[in-house]
Tab-separated table of C-alpha atoms in Angstrom:
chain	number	residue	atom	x	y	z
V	1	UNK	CA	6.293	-5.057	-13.764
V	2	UNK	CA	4.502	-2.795	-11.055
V	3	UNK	CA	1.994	-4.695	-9.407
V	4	UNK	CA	-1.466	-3.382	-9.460
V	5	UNK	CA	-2.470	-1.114	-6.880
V	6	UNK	CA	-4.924	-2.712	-4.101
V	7	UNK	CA	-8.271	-1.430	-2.641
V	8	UNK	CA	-6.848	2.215	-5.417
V	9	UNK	CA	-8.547	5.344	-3.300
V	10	UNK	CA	-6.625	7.919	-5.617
V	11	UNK	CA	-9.520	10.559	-5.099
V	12	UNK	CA	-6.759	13.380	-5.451
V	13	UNK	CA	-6.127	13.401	-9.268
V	14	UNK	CA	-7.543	16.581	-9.338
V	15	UNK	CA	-4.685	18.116	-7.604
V	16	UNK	CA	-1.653	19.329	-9.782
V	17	UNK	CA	1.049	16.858	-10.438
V	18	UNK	CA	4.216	18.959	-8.529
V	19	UNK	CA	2.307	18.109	-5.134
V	20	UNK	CA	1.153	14.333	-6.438
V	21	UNK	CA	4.584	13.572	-6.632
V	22	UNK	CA	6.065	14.499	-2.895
V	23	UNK	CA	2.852	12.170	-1.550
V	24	UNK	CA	4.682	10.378	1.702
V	25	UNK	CA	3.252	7.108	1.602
V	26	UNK	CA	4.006	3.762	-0.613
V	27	UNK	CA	1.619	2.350	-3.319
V	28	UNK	CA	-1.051	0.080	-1.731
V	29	UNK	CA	0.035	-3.257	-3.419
V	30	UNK	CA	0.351	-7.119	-2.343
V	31	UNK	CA	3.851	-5.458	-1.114
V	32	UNK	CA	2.313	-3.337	1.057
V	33	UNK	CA	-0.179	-5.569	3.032
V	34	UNK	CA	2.193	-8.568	3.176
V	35	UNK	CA	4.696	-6.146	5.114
V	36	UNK	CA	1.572	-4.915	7.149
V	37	UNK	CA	1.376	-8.003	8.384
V	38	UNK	CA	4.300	-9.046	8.804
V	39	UNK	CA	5.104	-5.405	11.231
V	40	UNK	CA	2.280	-6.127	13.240
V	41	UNK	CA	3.357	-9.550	14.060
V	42	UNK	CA	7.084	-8.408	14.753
V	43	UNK	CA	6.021	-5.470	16.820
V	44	UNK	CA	3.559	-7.612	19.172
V	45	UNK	CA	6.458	-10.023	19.839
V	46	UNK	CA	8.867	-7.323	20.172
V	47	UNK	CA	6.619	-5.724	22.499
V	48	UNK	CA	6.467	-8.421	25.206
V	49	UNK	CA	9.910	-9.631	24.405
V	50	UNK	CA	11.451	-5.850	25.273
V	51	UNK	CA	8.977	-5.396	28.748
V	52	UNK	CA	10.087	-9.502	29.515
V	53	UNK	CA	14.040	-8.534	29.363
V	54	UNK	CA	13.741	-4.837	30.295
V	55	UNK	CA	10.332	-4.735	32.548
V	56	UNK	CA	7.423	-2.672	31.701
V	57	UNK	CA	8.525	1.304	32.381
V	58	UNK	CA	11.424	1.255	30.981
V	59	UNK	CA	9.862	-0.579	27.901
V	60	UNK	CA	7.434	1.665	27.493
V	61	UNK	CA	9.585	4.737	27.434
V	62	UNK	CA	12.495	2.719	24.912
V	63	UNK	CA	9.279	2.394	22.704
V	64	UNK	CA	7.942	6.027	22.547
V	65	UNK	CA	12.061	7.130	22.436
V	66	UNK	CA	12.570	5.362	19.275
V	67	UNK	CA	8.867	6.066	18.125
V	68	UNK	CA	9.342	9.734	18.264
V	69	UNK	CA	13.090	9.548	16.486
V	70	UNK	CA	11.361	7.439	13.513
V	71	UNK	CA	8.723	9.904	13.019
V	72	UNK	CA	10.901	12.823	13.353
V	73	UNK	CA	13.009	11.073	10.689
V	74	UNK	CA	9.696	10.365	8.666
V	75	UNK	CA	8.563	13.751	8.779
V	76	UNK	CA	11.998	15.706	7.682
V	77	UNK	CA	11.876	13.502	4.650
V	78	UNK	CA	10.467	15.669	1.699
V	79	UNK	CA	9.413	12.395	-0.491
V	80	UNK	CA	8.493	8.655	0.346
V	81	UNK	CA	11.663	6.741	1.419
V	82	UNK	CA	10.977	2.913	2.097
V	83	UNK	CA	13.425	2.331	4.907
V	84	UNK	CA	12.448	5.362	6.539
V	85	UNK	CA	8.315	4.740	6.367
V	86	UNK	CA	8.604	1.463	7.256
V	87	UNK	CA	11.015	1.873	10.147
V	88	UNK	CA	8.305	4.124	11.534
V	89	UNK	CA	5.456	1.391	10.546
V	90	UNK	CA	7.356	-0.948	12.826
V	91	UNK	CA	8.226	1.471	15.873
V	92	UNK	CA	4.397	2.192	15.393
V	93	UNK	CA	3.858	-1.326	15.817
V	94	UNK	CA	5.731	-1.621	18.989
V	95	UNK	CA	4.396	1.410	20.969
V	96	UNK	CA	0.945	0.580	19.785
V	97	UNK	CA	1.324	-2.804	21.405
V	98	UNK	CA	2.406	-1.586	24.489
V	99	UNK	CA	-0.314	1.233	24.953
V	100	UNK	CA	-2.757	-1.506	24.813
V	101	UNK	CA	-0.874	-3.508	27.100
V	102	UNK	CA	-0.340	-0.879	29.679
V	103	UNK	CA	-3.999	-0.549	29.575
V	104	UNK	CA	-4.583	-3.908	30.586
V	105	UNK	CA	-1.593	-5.117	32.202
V	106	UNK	CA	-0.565	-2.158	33.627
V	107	UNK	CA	-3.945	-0.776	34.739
V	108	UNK	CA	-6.178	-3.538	34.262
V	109	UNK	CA	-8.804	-2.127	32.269
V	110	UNK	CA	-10.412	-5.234	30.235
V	111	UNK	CA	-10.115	-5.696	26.436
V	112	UNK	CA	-13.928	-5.519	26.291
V	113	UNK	CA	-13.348	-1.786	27.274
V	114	UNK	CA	-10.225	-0.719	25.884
V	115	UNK	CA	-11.495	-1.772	22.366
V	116	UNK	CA	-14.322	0.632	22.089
V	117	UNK	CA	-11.917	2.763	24.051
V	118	UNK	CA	-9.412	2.758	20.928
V	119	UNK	CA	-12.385	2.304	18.508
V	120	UNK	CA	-13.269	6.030	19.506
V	121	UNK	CA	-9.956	6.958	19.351
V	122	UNK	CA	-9.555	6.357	15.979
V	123	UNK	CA	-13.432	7.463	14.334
V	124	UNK	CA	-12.448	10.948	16.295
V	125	UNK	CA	-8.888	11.174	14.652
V	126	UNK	CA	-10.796	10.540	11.136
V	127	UNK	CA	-13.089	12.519	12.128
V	128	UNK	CA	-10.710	15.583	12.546
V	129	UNK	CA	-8.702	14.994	9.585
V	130	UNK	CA	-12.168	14.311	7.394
V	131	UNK	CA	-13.469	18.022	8.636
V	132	UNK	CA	-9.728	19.459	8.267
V	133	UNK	CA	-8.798	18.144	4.593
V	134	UNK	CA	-11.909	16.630	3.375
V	135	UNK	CA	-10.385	13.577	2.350
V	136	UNK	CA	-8.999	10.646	4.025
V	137	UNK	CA	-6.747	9.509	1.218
V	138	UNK	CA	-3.801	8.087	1.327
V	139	UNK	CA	-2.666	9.068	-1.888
V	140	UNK	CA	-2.964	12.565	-0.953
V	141	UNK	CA	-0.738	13.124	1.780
V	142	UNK	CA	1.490	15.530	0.826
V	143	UNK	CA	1.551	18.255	3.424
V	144	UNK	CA	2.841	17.923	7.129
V	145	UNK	CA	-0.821	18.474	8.750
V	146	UNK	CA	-2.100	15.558	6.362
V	147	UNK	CA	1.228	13.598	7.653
V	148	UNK	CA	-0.086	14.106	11.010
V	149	UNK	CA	-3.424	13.342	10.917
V	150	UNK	CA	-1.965	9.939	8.737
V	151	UNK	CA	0.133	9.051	11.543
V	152	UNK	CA	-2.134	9.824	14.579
V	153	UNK	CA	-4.963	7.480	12.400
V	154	UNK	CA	-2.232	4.577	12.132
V	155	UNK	CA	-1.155	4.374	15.948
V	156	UNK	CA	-4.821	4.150	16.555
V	157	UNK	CA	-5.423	1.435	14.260
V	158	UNK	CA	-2.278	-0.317	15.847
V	159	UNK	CA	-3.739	0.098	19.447
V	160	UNK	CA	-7.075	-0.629	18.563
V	161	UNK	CA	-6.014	-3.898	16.460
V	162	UNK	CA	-4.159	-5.278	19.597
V	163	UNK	CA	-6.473	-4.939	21.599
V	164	UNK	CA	-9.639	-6.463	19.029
V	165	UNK	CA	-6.723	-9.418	18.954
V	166	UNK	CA	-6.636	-9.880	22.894
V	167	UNK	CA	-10.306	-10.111	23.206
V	168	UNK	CA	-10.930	-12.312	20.921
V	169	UNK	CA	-7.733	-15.047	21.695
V	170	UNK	CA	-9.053	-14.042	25.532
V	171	UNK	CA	-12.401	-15.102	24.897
V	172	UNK	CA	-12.386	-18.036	24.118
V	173	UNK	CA	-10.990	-18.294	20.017
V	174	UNK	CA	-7.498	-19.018	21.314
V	175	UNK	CA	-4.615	-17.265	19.142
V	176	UNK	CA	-4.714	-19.677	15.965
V	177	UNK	CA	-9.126	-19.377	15.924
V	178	UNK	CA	-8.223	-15.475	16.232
V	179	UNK	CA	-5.829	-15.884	12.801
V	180	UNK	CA	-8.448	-18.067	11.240
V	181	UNK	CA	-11.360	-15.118	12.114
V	182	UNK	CA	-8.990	-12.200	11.268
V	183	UNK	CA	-8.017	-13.639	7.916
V	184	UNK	CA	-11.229	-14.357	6.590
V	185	UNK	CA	-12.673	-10.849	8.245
V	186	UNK	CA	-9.803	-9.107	6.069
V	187	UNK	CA	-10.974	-10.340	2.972
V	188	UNK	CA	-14.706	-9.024	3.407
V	189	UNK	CA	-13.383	-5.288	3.029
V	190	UNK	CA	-12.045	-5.955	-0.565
V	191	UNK	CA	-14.450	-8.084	-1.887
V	192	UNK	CA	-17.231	-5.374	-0.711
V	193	UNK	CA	-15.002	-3.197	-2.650
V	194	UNK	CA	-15.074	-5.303	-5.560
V	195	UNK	CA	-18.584	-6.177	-5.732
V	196	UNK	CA	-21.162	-4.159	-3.553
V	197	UNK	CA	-19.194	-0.575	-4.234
V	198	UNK	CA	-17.566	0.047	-0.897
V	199	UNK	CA	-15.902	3.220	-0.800
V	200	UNK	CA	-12.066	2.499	-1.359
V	201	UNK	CA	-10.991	4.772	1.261
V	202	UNK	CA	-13.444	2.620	3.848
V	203	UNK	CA	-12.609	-0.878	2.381
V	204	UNK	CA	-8.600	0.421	2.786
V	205	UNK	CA	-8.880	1.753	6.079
V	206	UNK	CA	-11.048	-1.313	7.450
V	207	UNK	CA	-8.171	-3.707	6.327
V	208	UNK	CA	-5.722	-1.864	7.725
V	209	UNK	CA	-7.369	-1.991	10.977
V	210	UNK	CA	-7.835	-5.570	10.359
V	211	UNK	CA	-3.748	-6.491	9.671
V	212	UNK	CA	-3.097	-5.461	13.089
V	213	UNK	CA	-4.648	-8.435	15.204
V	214	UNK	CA	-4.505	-10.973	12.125
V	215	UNK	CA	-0.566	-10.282	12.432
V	216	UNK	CA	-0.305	-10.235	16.091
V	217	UNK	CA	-2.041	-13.363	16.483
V	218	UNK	CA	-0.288	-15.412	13.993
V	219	UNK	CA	3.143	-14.116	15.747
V	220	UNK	CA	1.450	-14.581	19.389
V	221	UNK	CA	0.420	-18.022	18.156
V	222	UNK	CA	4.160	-18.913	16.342
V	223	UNK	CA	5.907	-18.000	20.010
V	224	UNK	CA	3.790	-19.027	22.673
V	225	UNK	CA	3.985	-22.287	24.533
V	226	UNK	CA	1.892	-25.326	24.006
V	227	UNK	CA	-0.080	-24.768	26.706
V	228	UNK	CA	-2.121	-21.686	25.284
V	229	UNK	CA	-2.509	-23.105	22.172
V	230	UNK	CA	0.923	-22.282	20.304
V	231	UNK	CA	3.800	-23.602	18.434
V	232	UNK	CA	6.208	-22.988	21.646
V	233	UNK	CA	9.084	-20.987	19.026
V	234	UNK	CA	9.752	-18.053	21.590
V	235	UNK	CA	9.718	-14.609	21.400
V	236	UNK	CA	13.342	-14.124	20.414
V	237	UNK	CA	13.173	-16.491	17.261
V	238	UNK	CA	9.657	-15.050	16.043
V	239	UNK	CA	10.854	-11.839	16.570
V	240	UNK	CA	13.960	-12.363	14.601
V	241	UNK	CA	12.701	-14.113	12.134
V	242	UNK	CA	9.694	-11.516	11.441
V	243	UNK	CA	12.538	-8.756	11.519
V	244	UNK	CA	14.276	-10.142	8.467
V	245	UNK	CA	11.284	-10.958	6.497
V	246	UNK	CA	10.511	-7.128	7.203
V	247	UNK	CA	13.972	-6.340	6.013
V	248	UNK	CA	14.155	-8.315	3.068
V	249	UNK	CA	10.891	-7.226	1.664
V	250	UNK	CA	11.277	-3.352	2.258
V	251	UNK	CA	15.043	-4.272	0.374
V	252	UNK	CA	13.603	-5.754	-2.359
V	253	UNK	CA	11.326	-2.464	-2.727
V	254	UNK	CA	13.963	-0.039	-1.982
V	255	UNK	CA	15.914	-1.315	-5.126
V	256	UNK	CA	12.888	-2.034	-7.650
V	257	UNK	CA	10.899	0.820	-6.451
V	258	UNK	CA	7.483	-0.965	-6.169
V	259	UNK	CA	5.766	0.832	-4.225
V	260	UNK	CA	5.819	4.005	-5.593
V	261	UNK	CA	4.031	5.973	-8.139
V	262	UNK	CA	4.754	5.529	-11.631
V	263	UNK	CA	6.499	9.419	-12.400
V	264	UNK	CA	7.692	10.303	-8.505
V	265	UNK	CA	10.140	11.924	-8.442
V	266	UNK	CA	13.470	10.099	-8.142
């Protein structure tokens, strides 16, 4: 049985169903936030454990290589393909990390900044899709500017989520009071949903924002030592581990076909 769709903003049923059914994104289930999470955690670890072995530059340019190749991939696809949207979720994930990090590593501009910073970022990218489409939908991407404007809106969620995760583990919460925070702040946007009428395309949006440092600090928290707080696993085994829970979810997916729209097109 097809789960039941989560925080639903299908405000495009108006639209005829030949374009409905090439929409590029998955159906927003349990599926789809558990492998949310679960890319933001692998792509913060990944992040740190690529610039530890290979050093920052060349890190950094690895990232937006294989970034640009899973997007390229993501955009020649005429229909929603699991392994290929989530493959571009994770390289996302990774890059996202590591413009944060550059900010603050790499130029040492402080999380208190570079969260507004990315905060901006991302109202002005909704803001240009919202006065280009009128809609910020997810269930009504189905054209290659929409696809754009989608994409553009989830590396700035994944930049500004790291860095809303550093400031808080930074100030003072420490990594596991940053997943304890993050995971009751991600339930406020569906229960407003639920019971005080939040727009769904606001409640959807704010979790998504919201997955980003409630991953990253659960995976920063799993792999770092003792010291700071953490359960001393490494990098490499978090990493790893987090990569194959990926995997195996998006397989299950791929072969009961989940997470897409009862009628798309095969």
């Amino acid at each position: 049985m097809t789960p039941q769709p989560l925080l639903d903003d299908r405000d495009d049923r108006h639209l005829d169903p030949p374009r409905r059914l090439v929409n590029k994104v998955p159906e927003v289930t349990a599926y789809f936030w558990i492998i949310k999470v679960l890319t933001t955690g692998m792509g913060e670890t990944a992040s740190d454990l690529l610039a530890r072995v290979l050093g920052p530059i060349p890190a950094v340019a690895l990232g937006a290589l294989a970034l640009t190749a899973a997007l390229a991939v993501q955009f020649t696809c005429r229909r929603y393909i699991a392994w290929v949207y989530w493959t571009a979720v994770v390289m996302v994930s990774v890059f996202g990390t590591m413009a944060a990090d550059v900010l603050h590593v790499g130029l040492g501009v402080p999380y208190a900044l570079s969260t507004p910073v990315f905060l901006t970022a991302l109202a002005a990218v909704f803001g240009l899709w919202y006065a280009s489409e009128r809609t910020l939908s997810i269930h009504a991407v189905h054209t290659r500017r929409r696809e754009a404007f989608y994409w553009a809106a989830v590396l700035a969620t994944f930049a500004l989520g790291t860095a809303a995760g550093d400031l808080t583990a930074t100030a003072g919460l420490g990594y596991l009071g940053s997943v304890v925070l993050f995971a009751a702040a991600i339930c406020v946007p569906a229960l407003a949903h639920r019971w005080s009428g939040l727009n769904a395309v606001a409640a959807f949006w704010s979790a998504y924002v919201i997955t980003r440092p409630l991953g990253a600090s659960l995976a920063d928290w799993m792999a770092d030592g003792r010291s700071r707080g953490g359960l001393a696993l490494g990098l490499e085994p978090v990493t790893l581990a987090w990569t194959v829970a990926i995997v195996g979810f998006v397989a299950c997916l791929a072969a009961a076909q989940r997470d897409r729209r009862v009628g798309a097109a095969a």
